[in-house]
Coordinates of C-alpha atoms and ligand atoms in Angstrom, one line a residue:
X1 CA 49.7 31.2 -47.0
X2 CA 49.1 31.3 -43.3
X3 CA 45.6 31.0 -41.8
X4 CA 45.9 34.6 -40.7
X5 CA 46.3 35.7 -44.3
X6 CA 43.8 33.2 -45.6
X7 CA 41.0 34.4 -43.4
X8 CA 41.6 38.2 -43.3
X9 CA 38.8 40.0 -45.1
X10 CA 36.7 36.9 -45.6
X11 CA 32.9 36.6 -45.0
X12 CA 31.3 33.9 -42.9
X13 CA 28.0 33.1 -44.6
X14 CA 28.0 29.3 -43.9
X15 CA 30.6 26.9 -42.6
X16 CA 30.4 25.2 -46.0
X17 CA 32.8 27.9 -47.2
X18 CA 35.5 27.1 -44.6
X19 CA 37.9 24.2 -44.8
X20 CA 38.4 21.7 -42.0
X21 CA 41.8 23.2 -41.3
X22 CA 40.4 26.8 -41.2
X23 CA 37.7 25.7 -38.7
X24 CA 40.3 23.9 -36.6
X25 CA 42.4 27.1 -36.6
X26 CA 39.5 29.2 -35.5
X27 CA 38.7 26.8 -32.7
X28 CA 42.3 26.9 -31.5
X29 CA 42.3 30.7 -31.6
X30 CA 39.0 30.7 -29.7
X31 CA 40.6 28.6 -26.9
X32 CA 43.6 31.0 -26.8
X33 CA 41.4 34.0 -26.6
X34 CA 39.2 32.4 -23.9
X35 CA 42.3 31.6 -21.8
X36 CA 43.5 35.3 -22.1
X37 CA 40.1 36.4 -20.7
X38 CA 40.2 33.8 -17.9
X39 CA 43.7 35.0 -17.0
X40 CA 42.6 38.7 -16.9
X41 CA 44.9 39.6 -19.9
X42 CA 43.9 42.6 -21.9
X43 CA 43.9 41.7 -25.6
X44 CA 42.8 44.4 -28.0
X45 CA 43.9 43.7 -31.6
X46 CA 40.8 45.4 -33.0
X47 CA 41.4 48.8 -31.4
X48 CA 39.7 51.5 -33.5
X49 CA 37.5 49.0 -35.4
X50 CA 33.8 49.1 -35.6
X51 CA 31.3 46.2 -36.1
X52 CA 27.8 47.0 -37.3
X53 CA 25.2 44.5 -36.1
X54 CA 22.0 44.3 -38.1
X55 CA 19.1 42.5 -36.4
X56 CA 15.8 41.7 -38.2
X57 CA 15.0 39.0 -35.5
X58 CA 15.3 39.0 -31.7
X59 CA 18.5 37.9 -29.9
X60 CA 20.0 37.6 -26.5
X61 CA 23.2 35.6 -27.0
X62 CA 24.2 36.7 -30.5
X63 CA 23.7 40.4 -29.7
X64 CA 25.4 40.5 -26.4
X65 CA 28.3 38.1 -27.2
X66 CA 29.2 40.1 -30.4
X67 CA 28.8 43.5 -28.7
X68 CA 30.8 42.5 -25.6
X69 CA 33.3 40.6 -27.8
X70 CA 34.2 43.5 -30.1
X71 CA 34.4 45.8 -27.0
X72 CA 36.8 43.4 -25.2
X73 CA 38.9 43.3 -28.4
X74 CA 39.3 47.1 -28.3
X75 CA 36.7 47.9 -30.9
X76 CA 33.1 49.2 -30.9
X77 CA 29.8 47.5 -31.7
X78 CA 26.8 49.3 -33.2
X79 CA 23.4 47.7 -32.7
X80 CA 21.3 48.3 -35.8
X81 CA 17.7 47.2 -35.5
X82 CA 16.1 46.8 -38.9
X83 CA 13.1 48.8 -37.5
X84 CA 15.4 51.8 -37.1
X85 CA 17.5 51.7 -40.2
X86 CA 16.3 52.3 -43.8
X87 CA 16.4 48.6 -44.7
X88 CA 13.1 48.4 -42.8
X89 CA 11.7 51.0 -45.2
X90 CA 12.8 49.3 -48.3
X91 CA 16.4 50.6 -49.0
X92 CA 18.1 47.9 -51.0
X93 CA 20.5 45.6 -49.3
X94 CA 23.1 46.4 -51.9
X95 CA 23.0 50.2 -51.2
X96 CA 23.1 49.5 -47.5
X97 CA 26.2 47.3 -48.0
X98 CA 28.0 49.9 -50.0
X99 CA 27.2 52.7 -47.5
X100 CA 28.1 50.7 -44.4
X101 CA 31.4 49.6 -46.0
X102 CA 32.5 53.2 -45.9
X103 CA 31.9 53.5 -42.1
X104 CA 32.5 50.1 -40.6
X105 CA 35.1 47.3 -40.5
X106 CA 32.7 44.4 -40.4
X107 CA 29.0 43.6 -40.4
X108 CA 27.1 40.9 -38.6
X109 CA 23.6 40.3 -39.8
X110 CA 20.7 38.3 -38.4
X111 CA 17.8 38.0 -40.8
X112 CA 15.3 35.7 -42.5
X113 CA 16.7 35.0 -46.0
X114 CA 20.1 33.6 -46.7
X115 CA 19.9 35.4 -50.0
X116 CA 19.9 38.8 -48.2
X117 CA 23.1 37.9 -46.4
X118 CA 24.7 36.8 -49.7
X119 CA 23.6 40.1 -51.3
X120 CA 25.0 42.1 -48.4
X121 CA 28.3 40.2 -48.7
X122 CA 28.5 40.6 -52.4
X123 CA 28.1 44.3 -52.2
X124 CA 30.1 45.0 -49.1
X125 CA 33.9 45.5 -49.2
X126 CA 34.2 44.5 -45.5
X127 CA 33.6 41.1 -43.9
X128 CA 30.0 40.0 -43.4
X129 CA 29.2 37.5 -40.7
X130 CA 25.9 35.5 -40.7
X131 CA 24.4 35.8 -37.2
X132 CA 21.5 33.4 -38.2
X133 CA 19.2 33.1 -41.1
X134 CA 16.3 30.7 -41.7
X135 CA 18.9 28.3 -43.3
X136 CA 22.1 28.6 -41.2
X137 CA 23.6 29.5 -37.9
X138 CA 27.3 29.1 -38.4
X139 CA 28.5 31.2 -35.4
X140 CA 26.5 28.9 -33.0
X141 CA 28.1 25.8 -34.5
X142 CA 31.6 27.3 -34.1
X143 CA 30.9 27.7 -30.4
X144 CA 29.3 24.2 -30.3
X145 CA 32.4 22.6 -31.8
X146 CA 34.6 24.5 -29.3
X147 CA 32.4 23.2 -26.5
X148 CA 32.4 19.6 -27.8
X149 CA 36.2 19.8 -28.1
X150 CA 36.5 21.0 -24.5
X151 CA 34.3 18.2 -23.2
X152 CA 35.4 15.3 -25.4
X153 CA 38.9 16.1 -26.6
X154 CA 39.2 15.1 -30.3
X155 CA 36.2 15.9 -32.5
X156 CA 36.8 13.2 -35.2
X157 CA 35.1 9.9 -34.4
X158 CA 32.4 11.3 -32.2
X159 CA 28.7 11.0 -32.9
X160 CA 26.2 13.9 -32.5
X161 CA 22.4 13.3 -32.6
X162 CA 20.2 16.2 -33.3
X163 CA 16.5 15.7 -32.4
X164 CA 13.8 17.9 -33.7
X165 CA 13.2 20.4 -36.5
X166 CA 15.4 20.2 -39.6
X167 CA 16.0 23.9 -39.3
X168 CA 19.0 26.3 -39.5
X169 CA 20.6 24.6 -36.5
X170 CA 20.2 21.1 -38.1
X171 CA 21.7 22.4 -41.3
X172 CA 24.7 24.1 -39.8
X173 CA 25.4 21.2 -37.4
X174 CA 25.4 18.8 -40.4
X175 CA 27.9 20.9 -42.2
X176 CA 30.1 21.6 -39.2
X177 CA 30.1 17.9 -38.0
X178 CA 30.7 16.5 -41.5
X179 CA 33.7 18.8 -42.0
X180 CA 35.2 17.9 -38.6
X181 CA 34.7 14.1 -39.0
X182 CA 31.8 13.9 -36.5
X183 CA 29.1 11.4 -37.3
X184 CA 25.8 13.3 -37.3
X185 CA 22.3 11.8 -37.1
X186 CA 19.3 14.1 -37.5
X187 CA 15.9 12.7 -36.3
X188 CA 13.0 14.8 -37.5
X189 CA 9.4 13.9 -38.5
X190 CA 8.5 13.6 -42.1
X191 CA 7.8 17.0 -43.5
X192 CA 10.2 18.7 -41.1
X193 CA 13.5 17.1 -42.2
X194 CA 16.5 19.2 -43.3
X195 CA 16.4 20.6 -46.9
X196 CA 17.6 17.9 -49.3
X197 CA 20.1 20.1 -51.1
X198 CA 21.7 21.1 -47.8
X199 CA 21.9 17.5 -46.6
X200 CA 23.6 16.5 -49.9
X201 CA 26.0 19.4 -49.6
X202 CA 26.8 18.4 -46.0
X203 CA 27.3 14.8 -47.1
X204 CA 29.8 16.0 -49.8
X205 CA 32.1 17.2 -46.9
X206 CA 32.0 14.0 -44.9
X207 CA 35.4 12.6 -44.7
X208 CA 35.0 9.1 -43.3
X209 CA 32.1 10.3 -41.1
X210 CA 28.4 9.7 -41.7
X211 CA 25.4 12.1 -42.2
X212 CA 22.2 10.2 -41.4
X213 CA 18.6 11.6 -41.7
X214 CA 15.9 9.5 -39.9
X215 CA 12.5 9.9 -38.4
X216 CA 13.5 7.6 -35.5
X217 CA 14.9 9.5 -32.5
X218 CA 16.1 6.2 -30.8
X219 CA 18.1 5.3 -34.0
X220 CA 19.7 8.8 -34.0
X221 CA 20.6 8.8 -30.3
X222 CA 22.1 5.2 -30.3
X223 CA 25.7 5.4 -29.1
X224 CA 25.7 9.3 -29.4
X225 CA 28.3 11.3 -27.6
X226 CA 26.3 14.5 -28.0
X227 CA 22.5 15.0 -28.0
X228 CA 21.4 18.3 -29.4
X229 CA 18.0 19.9 -29.5
X230 CA 16.4 23.2 -30.6
X231 CA 13.0 24.8 -30.4
X232 CA 10.2 23.2 -32.5
X233 CA 9.0 26.6 -33.9
X234 CA 11.8 28.9 -34.9
X235 CA 11.7 32.7 -35.1
X236 CA 9.1 33.6 -37.8
X237 CA 7.2 30.3 -37.2
X238 CA 5.4 31.4 -34.1
X239 CA 1.9 30.9 -35.7
X240 CA 2.8 27.2 -36.3
X241 CA 3.5 26.6 -32.6
X242 CA 0.4 24.4 -31.9
X243 CA 0.7 22.4 -35.1
X244 CA 4.4 21.8 -34.4
X245 CA 3.8 20.7 -30.8
X246 CA 1.7 17.9 -32.2
X247 CA 4.2 17.0 -35.0
X248 CA 7.1 16.9 -32.6
X249 CA 5.4 15.3 -29.6
X250 CA 7.6 12.1 -29.8
X251 CA 10.8 14.1 -30.4
X252 CA 11.3 15.3 -26.9
X253 CA 14.8 14.8 -25.4
X254 CA 14.0 13.2 -22.0
X255 CA 15.6 10.6 -19.7
X256 CA 14.2 7.7 -21.6
X257 CA 15.6 8.9 -24.9
X258 CA 18.9 9.8 -23.3
X259 CA 19.3 6.3 -22.0
X260 CA 20.0 5.1 -25.5
X261 CA 23.1 7.3 -25.8
X262 CA 26.6 6.7 -24.4
X263 CA 26.6 7.0 -20.6
X264 CA 28.9 10.0 -20.8
X265 CA 26.8 11.8 -23.5
X266 CA 26.4 15.5 -23.1
X267 CA 23.3 17.6 -23.8
X268 CA 23.5 20.7 -25.9
X269 CA 21.0 23.3 -27.0
X270 CA 21.7 26.6 -28.8
X271 CA 19.0 28.3 -26.5
X272 CA 16.5 29.8 -26.0
X273 CA 14.9 26.5 -24.8
X274 CA 11.3 25.6 -24.1
X275 CA 11.5 23.3 -21.0
X276 CA 8.8 20.6 -21.2
X277 CA 8.7 20.8 -25.1
X278 CA 11.8 19.9 -27.0
X279 CA 13.7 19.0 -23.7
X280 CA 12.7 18.1 -20.2
X281 CA 13.8 20.1 -17.2
X282 CA 15.7 17.1 -15.8
X283 CA 17.8 16.9 -18.9
X284 CA 18.6 20.6 -19.6
X285 CA 19.2 21.3 -15.9
X286 CA 20.8 18.0 -15.3
X287 CA 24.5 17.0 -14.8
X288 CA 25.1 16.1 -18.4
X289 CA 23.9 19.4 -19.8
X290 CA 26.6 21.9 -21.0
X291 CA 24.2 24.5 -22.4
X292 CA 25.6 27.5 -20.4
X293 CA 29.2 26.7 -21.2
X294 CA 28.1 26.4 -24.8
X295 CA 26.4 29.8 -24.6
X296 CA 29.5 31.3 -23.0
X297 CA 31.6 30.0 -25.9
X298 CA 29.7 32.1 -28.3
X299 CA 31.7 35.0 -26.9
X300 CA 35.1 33.3 -27.3
X301 CA 34.4 31.7 -30.7
X302 CA 33.1 34.9 -32.2
X303 CA 36.0 36.9 -30.8
X304 CA 38.3 34.5 -32.7
X305 CA 36.2 35.0 -35.8
X306 CA 36.3 38.8 -35.6
X307 CA 40.1 38.8 -35.0
X308 CA 40.6 36.4 -37.9
X309 CA 38.3 38.3 -40.4
X310 CA 38.7 41.9 -39.2
X311 CA 42.2 41.9 -37.8
Ligands
CP401 N1 21.6 30.8 -29.7 C1 21.3 32.0 -30.2 O1 21.7 32.4 -31.3 O2 20.6 32.8 -29.3 P1 20.0 34.3 -29.5 O3 18.8 34.1 -30.4 O4 19.6 34.7 -28.1 O5 21.0 35.1 -30.2
NVA402 N1 16.1 27.6 -34.7 C1 16.1 28.7 -33.8 C2 17.5 29.1 -33.3 C3 17.6 30.2 -32.4 C4 19.0 30.5 -31.9 C5 15.5 29.9 -34.5 O1 15.8 30.2 -35.7 O2 14.7 30.6 -33.9

């Protein structure tokens, strides 16, 4: 079966469900689609298709890149805030999935619980894409892998160090890196390390590469090609901000920490970032930061994903 046939109609709930070859195919497609846009070529394989985008949390990148992306592919995007649809008033996810399947060609959802995304996918007859949950952010990691590939060439054999909270980004990076043969080291304080079952799951995909969890940022960053950080308090944890600032005080990505990585190391962040907290201004706005190219690649990677799943 070709990748095209293999991916058509699938969901993306976590990258754990995709093989290394399928991820590599999506990254190649993303590059092709990016080049078309850079060359001004009109490419509209999703003419007449509609993507519904359910948001229970805020978003700049995910919302705009999906909405612009489906439009550029010839289709239409519908922004569905959970405050405005009946989900917010208690209509079951399963009913919502069945109803929306009659109108749409794909659903992207950003919410809290991964279980809700699984329920949506189980009851929908159209592809469901996870646009971030408390546990995973697979679309971000597709764009991140595309960015790393553009900057470093081959993925296999590289080392990525993630410094900070063992959150949705840490989880999805562990899975994506393990699948693609990138060594990944997560440095997080005790009590904030990635979920053990997700770490074990990521390790099960490692094919010659390493998944390391440590509380020592210097150990993680040693010889890294990519240094990654994310906010200390994710969406839904705003009330823990002060507590987390204390817990993560020694987990800031700054010039000193960066000096332990390879000279050519790049800095990545899914954004939004808090300058002066998880990363200093010198680093995020410095010459080794690729955060805005990374953000742009959300558009290209997700267009590839929509073409593959909804085409
Ligand atoms: N990185 C990311 O998903 O950003 P938004 O929260 O703005 O969508
Ligand atoms: N960990 C962050 C990622 C935002 C894109 C959050 O969940 O808020």
